[in-house]
Amino acid sequence: MANTRWTRLRGLIGVRDLPEGHGIVIEPCHGVHCMFMSIPIDVIYVDKNHRVVGLDPAMKPWTIGKIYRNSRYVIEAPVGTIERTRTQIGDQLRVVMA
């Protein structure tokens, strides 16, 4: 969970491998960047009711994602997560943090 100014800014910078089933939740967050990152990621934008409001599949390093003003938090996950889980805009999520 990245919920401080520093951890939100850092996100997954410096991560060289992100295994399936792993990722990071960034809250609050309306948009992400992949500056200084070495791996592509899937990004899922979620509102305060835990509904998916945006998707950025396979964001490449050194790119900037879209802004979703109605997003409360984002999930940064390994590339392929959106496709594998068939996540779509409007899906209701249940987030369990371990």
Short mmCIF file of N, CA and C in Angstrom, two decimals:
data_model
loop_
_atom_site.label_atom_id
_atom_site.label_comp_id
_atom_site.label_asym_id
_atom_site.label_seq_id
_atom_site.Cartn_x
_atom_site.Cartn_y
_atom_site.Cartn_z
N MET A 1 0.85 -1.17 0.00
CA MET A 1 0.00 0.00 0.00
C MET A 1 0.89 1.23 0.00
N ALA A 2 0.67 2.09 -0.96
CA ALA A 2 1.39 3.35 -1.02
C ALA A 2 0.40 4.46 -0.71
N ASN A 3 0.51 5.01 0.49
CA ASN A 3 -0.47 6.02 0.90
C ASN A 3 0.18 7.26 1.52
N THR A 4 1.48 7.41 1.35
CA THR A 4 2.15 8.65 1.75
C THR A 4 2.66 9.32 0.48
N ARG A 5 2.97 10.59 0.59
CA ARG A 5 3.45 11.31 -0.60
C ARG A 5 4.64 10.60 -1.24
N TRP A 6 5.61 10.19 -0.43
CA TRP A 6 6.81 9.54 -0.95
C TRP A 6 6.51 8.18 -1.55
N THR A 7 5.74 7.33 -0.86
CA THR A 7 5.47 5.99 -1.39
C THR A 7 4.59 6.05 -2.64
N ARG A 8 3.70 7.04 -2.72
CA ARG A 8 2.89 7.20 -3.93
C ARG A 8 3.76 7.63 -5.11
N LEU A 9 4.68 8.54 -4.88
CA LEU A 9 5.58 9.00 -5.94
C LEU A 9 6.47 7.85 -6.41
N ARG A 10 6.99 7.08 -5.48
CA ARG A 10 7.91 6.00 -5.80
C ARG A 10 7.22 4.84 -6.49
N GLY A 11 6.04 4.44 -6.01
CA GLY A 11 5.31 3.33 -6.63
C GLY A 11 6.19 2.11 -6.81
N LEU A 12 6.34 1.67 -8.05
CA LEU A 12 7.15 0.48 -8.36
C LEU A 12 8.50 0.83 -8.99
N ILE A 13 8.94 2.08 -8.83
CA ILE A 13 10.25 2.47 -9.34
C ILE A 13 11.31 1.60 -8.66
N GLY A 14 12.20 1.04 -9.46
CA GLY A 14 13.27 0.19 -8.94
C GLY A 14 12.93 -1.28 -8.94
N VAL A 15 11.66 -1.62 -9.14
CA VAL A 15 11.26 -3.03 -9.20
C VAL A 15 11.66 -3.58 -10.56
N ARG A 16 12.36 -4.70 -10.57
CA ARG A 16 12.82 -5.30 -11.82
C ARG A 16 12.02 -6.53 -12.21
N ASP A 17 11.25 -7.07 -11.27
CA ASP A 17 10.42 -8.24 -11.54
C ASP A 17 9.18 -8.14 -10.68
N LEU A 18 8.02 -8.32 -11.28
CA LEU A 18 6.76 -8.25 -10.56
C LEU A 18 6.01 -9.55 -10.85
N PRO A 19 6.08 -10.51 -9.92
CA PRO A 19 5.46 -11.81 -10.15
C PRO A 19 3.94 -11.72 -10.25
N GLU A 20 3.35 -12.66 -10.97
CA GLU A 20 1.90 -12.74 -11.08
C GLU A 20 1.29 -12.78 -9.68
N GLY A 21 0.21 -12.04 -9.50
CA GLY A 21 -0.47 -12.01 -8.21
C GLY A 21 0.05 -10.94 -7.26
N HIS A 22 1.10 -10.23 -7.66
CA HIS A 22 1.67 -9.17 -6.84
C HIS A 22 1.39 -7.82 -7.47
N GLY A 23 1.57 -6.78 -6.69
CA GLY A 23 1.37 -5.43 -7.20
C GLY A 23 1.35 -4.45 -6.05
N ILE A 24 0.85 -3.27 -6.32
CA ILE A 24 0.79 -2.24 -5.30
C ILE A 24 -0.50 -1.43 -5.48
N VAL A 25 -1.09 -1.05 -4.36
CA VAL A 25 -2.25 -0.17 -4.36
C VAL A 25 -1.75 1.22 -3.99
N ILE A 26 -2.10 2.22 -4.79
CA ILE A 26 -1.69 3.60 -4.53
C ILE A 26 -2.94 4.42 -4.26
N GLU A 27 -2.99 5.01 -3.05
CA GLU A 27 -4.18 5.77 -2.63
C GLU A 27 -3.77 7.01 -1.85
N PRO A 28 -4.36 8.16 -2.13
CA PRO A 28 -5.26 8.46 -3.24
C PRO A 28 -4.46 8.59 -4.52
N CYS A 29 -5.12 8.36 -5.65
CA CYS A 29 -4.42 8.45 -6.93
C CYS A 29 -5.43 8.60 -8.07
N HIS A 30 -5.18 9.59 -8.93
CA HIS A 30 -6.02 9.83 -10.10
C HIS A 30 -5.29 9.52 -11.40
N GLY A 31 -3.98 9.30 -11.32
CA GLY A 31 -3.19 9.01 -12.51
C GLY A 31 -1.79 8.57 -12.11
N VAL A 32 -1.12 7.85 -13.00
CA VAL A 32 0.21 7.33 -12.69
C VAL A 32 1.20 7.69 -13.80
N HIS A 33 2.46 7.57 -13.46
CA HIS A 33 3.54 7.71 -14.43
C HIS A 33 4.43 6.48 -14.31
N CYS A 34 5.14 6.19 -15.36
CA CYS A 34 6.09 5.07 -15.34
C CYS A 34 7.51 5.58 -15.55
N MET A 35 7.76 6.82 -15.12
CA MET A 35 9.09 7.39 -15.24
C MET A 35 10.05 6.62 -14.33
N PHE A 36 11.24 6.38 -14.83
CA PHE A 36 12.31 5.69 -14.10
C PHE A 36 12.00 4.22 -13.84
N MET A 37 10.94 3.69 -14.42
CA MET A 37 10.61 2.28 -14.22
C MET A 37 11.33 1.43 -15.26
N SER A 38 11.55 0.17 -14.91
CA SER A 38 12.26 -0.72 -15.83
C SER A 38 11.36 -1.82 -16.38
N ILE A 39 10.12 -1.89 -15.92
CA ILE A 39 9.19 -2.92 -16.41
C ILE A 39 7.85 -2.28 -16.78
N PRO A 40 7.15 -2.85 -17.76
CA PRO A 40 5.79 -2.39 -18.04
C PRO A 40 4.83 -2.92 -16.97
N ILE A 41 3.70 -2.26 -16.81
CA ILE A 41 2.71 -2.68 -15.81
C ILE A 41 1.29 -2.49 -16.35
N ASP A 42 0.35 -3.22 -15.77
CA ASP A 42 -1.07 -2.96 -15.97
C ASP A 42 -1.53 -2.05 -14.85
N VAL A 43 -2.38 -1.07 -15.18
CA VAL A 43 -2.89 -0.15 -14.17
C VAL A 43 -4.42 -0.18 -14.20
N ILE A 44 -5.00 -0.37 -13.02
CA ILE A 44 -6.46 -0.41 -12.86
C ILE A 44 -6.84 0.75 -11.96
N TYR A 45 -7.72 1.63 -12.46
CA TYR A 45 -8.18 2.81 -11.71
C TYR A 45 -9.52 2.47 -11.07
N VAL A 46 -9.65 2.75 -9.77
CA VAL A 46 -10.82 2.32 -9.01
C VAL A 46 -11.39 3.50 -8.23
N ASP A 47 -12.72 3.62 -8.20
CA ASP A 47 -13.35 4.73 -7.48
C ASP A 47 -13.58 4.38 -6.01
N LYS A 48 -14.18 5.32 -5.26
CA LYS A 48 -14.38 5.13 -3.82
C LYS A 48 -15.32 3.98 -3.50
N ASN A 49 -16.12 3.54 -4.47
CA ASN A 49 -17.03 2.41 -4.27
C ASN A 49 -16.42 1.10 -4.76
N HIS A 50 -15.14 1.12 -5.08
CA HIS A 50 -14.38 -0.04 -5.55
C HIS A 50 -14.84 -0.53 -6.92
N ARG A 51 -15.30 0.40 -7.75
CA ARG A 51 -15.66 0.08 -9.14
C ARG A 51 -14.53 0.53 -10.06
N VAL A 52 -14.24 -0.29 -11.05
CA VAL A 52 -13.20 0.03 -12.02
C VAL A 52 -13.70 1.16 -12.92
N VAL A 53 -12.93 2.25 -12.97
CA VAL A 53 -13.31 3.40 -13.79
C VAL A 53 -12.34 3.65 -14.94
N GLY A 54 -11.23 2.93 -14.96
CA GLY A 54 -10.26 3.10 -16.04
C GLY A 54 -9.25 1.98 -16.07
N LEU A 55 -8.69 1.76 -17.24
CA LEU A 55 -7.68 0.71 -17.43
C LEU A 55 -6.56 1.23 -18.32
N ASP A 56 -5.34 0.97 -17.93
CA ASP A 56 -4.17 1.25 -18.77
C ASP A 56 -3.36 -0.04 -18.84
N PRO A 57 -3.69 -0.93 -19.80
CA PRO A 57 -2.93 -2.18 -19.89
C PRO A 57 -1.55 -1.96 -20.50
N ALA A 58 -0.58 -2.68 -19.98
CA ALA A 58 0.78 -2.71 -20.53
C ALA A 58 1.39 -1.32 -20.68
N MET A 59 1.29 -0.50 -19.63
CA MET A 59 1.96 0.81 -19.66
C MET A 59 3.47 0.59 -19.68
N LYS A 60 4.11 1.20 -20.65
CA LYS A 60 5.55 1.02 -20.82
C LYS A 60 6.33 1.99 -19.94
N PRO A 61 7.57 1.61 -19.58
CA PRO A 61 8.42 2.55 -18.85
C PRO A 61 8.53 3.88 -19.60
N TRP A 62 8.65 4.96 -18.84
CA TRP A 62 8.83 6.31 -19.36
C TRP A 62 7.58 6.84 -20.06
N THR A 63 6.40 6.36 -19.64
CA THR A 63 5.15 6.91 -20.18
C THR A 63 4.33 7.48 -19.03
N ILE A 64 3.35 8.30 -19.40
CA ILE A 64 2.44 8.90 -18.43
C ILE A 64 1.03 8.44 -18.77
N GLY A 65 0.31 7.95 -17.77
CA GLY A 65 -1.04 7.45 -17.98
C GLY A 65 -2.07 8.56 -18.02
N LYS A 66 -3.29 8.16 -18.29
CA LYS A 66 -4.42 9.08 -18.31
C LYS A 66 -4.77 9.51 -16.89
N ILE A 67 -5.52 10.59 -16.79
CA ILE A 67 -6.02 11.07 -15.50
C ILE A 67 -7.50 10.68 -15.40
N TYR A 68 -7.85 10.05 -14.30
CA TYR A 68 -9.24 9.68 -14.02
C TYR A 68 -9.64 10.40 -12.74
N ARG A 69 -10.31 11.52 -12.86
CA ARG A 69 -10.65 12.35 -11.70
C ARG A 69 -11.54 11.62 -10.70
N ASN A 70 -12.33 10.66 -11.17
CA ASN A 70 -13.21 9.93 -10.26
C ASN A 70 -12.53 8.71 -9.65
N SER A 71 -11.25 8.53 -9.91
CA SER A 71 -10.50 7.43 -9.32
C SER A 71 -10.10 7.78 -7.89
N ARG A 72 -10.24 6.84 -6.99
CA ARG A 72 -9.80 7.00 -5.60
C ARG A 72 -8.43 6.36 -5.40
N TYR A 73 -8.23 5.21 -6.04
CA TYR A 73 -6.95 4.52 -5.94
C TYR A 73 -6.67 3.76 -7.22
N VAL A 74 -5.41 3.35 -7.39
CA VAL A 74 -5.04 2.52 -8.53
C VAL A 74 -4.36 1.26 -8.03
N ILE A 75 -4.44 0.25 -8.86
CA ILE A 75 -3.71 -0.99 -8.63
C ILE A 75 -2.70 -1.12 -9.77
N GLU A 76 -1.42 -1.17 -9.42
CA GLU A 76 -0.37 -1.42 -10.40
C GLU A 76 -0.02 -2.89 -10.29
N ALA A 77 -0.12 -3.61 -11.40
CA ALA A 77 0.02 -5.06 -11.40
C ALA A 77 0.87 -5.51 -12.60
N PRO A 78 1.31 -6.77 -12.59
CA PRO A 78 2.09 -7.27 -13.72
C PRO A 78 1.31 -7.19 -15.04
N VAL A 79 2.03 -6.97 -16.13
CA VAL A 79 1.40 -6.97 -17.45
C VAL A 79 0.69 -8.31 -17.65
N GLY A 80 -0.50 -8.24 -18.18
CA GLY A 80 -1.30 -9.44 -18.42
C GLY A 80 -2.37 -9.65 -17.37
N THR A 81 -2.29 -8.92 -16.26
CA THR A 81 -3.27 -9.08 -15.18
C THR A 81 -4.67 -8.69 -15.65
N ILE A 82 -4.79 -7.56 -16.35
CA ILE A 82 -6.10 -7.11 -16.82
C ILE A 82 -6.72 -8.15 -17.74
N GLU A 83 -5.92 -8.65 -18.68
CA GLU A 83 -6.43 -9.66 -19.62
C GLU A 83 -6.74 -10.97 -18.91
N ARG A 84 -5.83 -11.43 -18.05
CA ARG A 84 -6.00 -12.71 -17.37
C ARG A 84 -7.22 -12.72 -16.47
N THR A 85 -7.49 -11.60 -15.79
CA THR A 85 -8.63 -11.52 -14.87
C THR A 85 -9.90 -11.03 -15.55
N ARG A 86 -9.76 -10.69 -16.84
CA ARG A 86 -10.90 -10.16 -17.62
C ARG A 86 -11.52 -8.92 -16.98
N THR A 87 -10.68 -8.11 -16.37
CA THR A 87 -11.14 -6.89 -15.72
C THR A 87 -11.66 -5.92 -16.77
N GLN A 88 -12.83 -5.33 -16.48
CA GLN A 88 -13.45 -4.38 -17.39
C GLN A 88 -13.92 -3.15 -16.62
N ILE A 89 -14.06 -2.04 -17.32
CA ILE A 89 -14.62 -0.84 -16.69
C ILE A 89 -16.02 -1.17 -16.22
N GLY A 90 -16.32 -0.77 -14.98
CA GLY A 90 -17.62 -1.06 -14.37
C GLY A 90 -17.59 -2.23 -13.42
N ASP A 91 -16.53 -3.05 -13.47
CA ASP A 91 -16.43 -4.19 -12.55
C ASP A 91 -16.39 -3.70 -11.11
N GLN A 92 -17.01 -4.45 -10.24
CA GLN A 92 -16.97 -4.19 -8.79
C GLN A 92 -15.84 -5.04 -8.22
N LEU A 93 -14.91 -4.41 -7.50
CA LEU A 93 -13.77 -5.14 -6.93
C LEU A 93 -13.94 -5.34 -5.44
N ARG A 94 -13.35 -6.41 -4.97
CA ARG A 94 -13.19 -6.63 -3.53
C ARG A 94 -11.69 -6.71 -3.31
N VAL A 95 -11.15 -5.73 -2.63
CA VAL A 95 -9.71 -5.66 -2.42
C VAL A 95 -9.39 -6.17 -1.03
N VAL A 96 -8.52 -7.18 -0.99
CA VAL A 96 -8.07 -7.75 0.28
C VAL A 96 -6.57 -7.48 0.37
N MET A 97 -6.16 -6.79 1.41
CA MET A 97 -4.74 -6.47 1.57
C MET A 97 -4.13 -7.41 2.59
N ALA A 98 -3.01 -7.99 2.19
CA ALA A 98 -2.33 -8.94 3.08
C ALA A 98 -1.00 -8.39 3.52
#
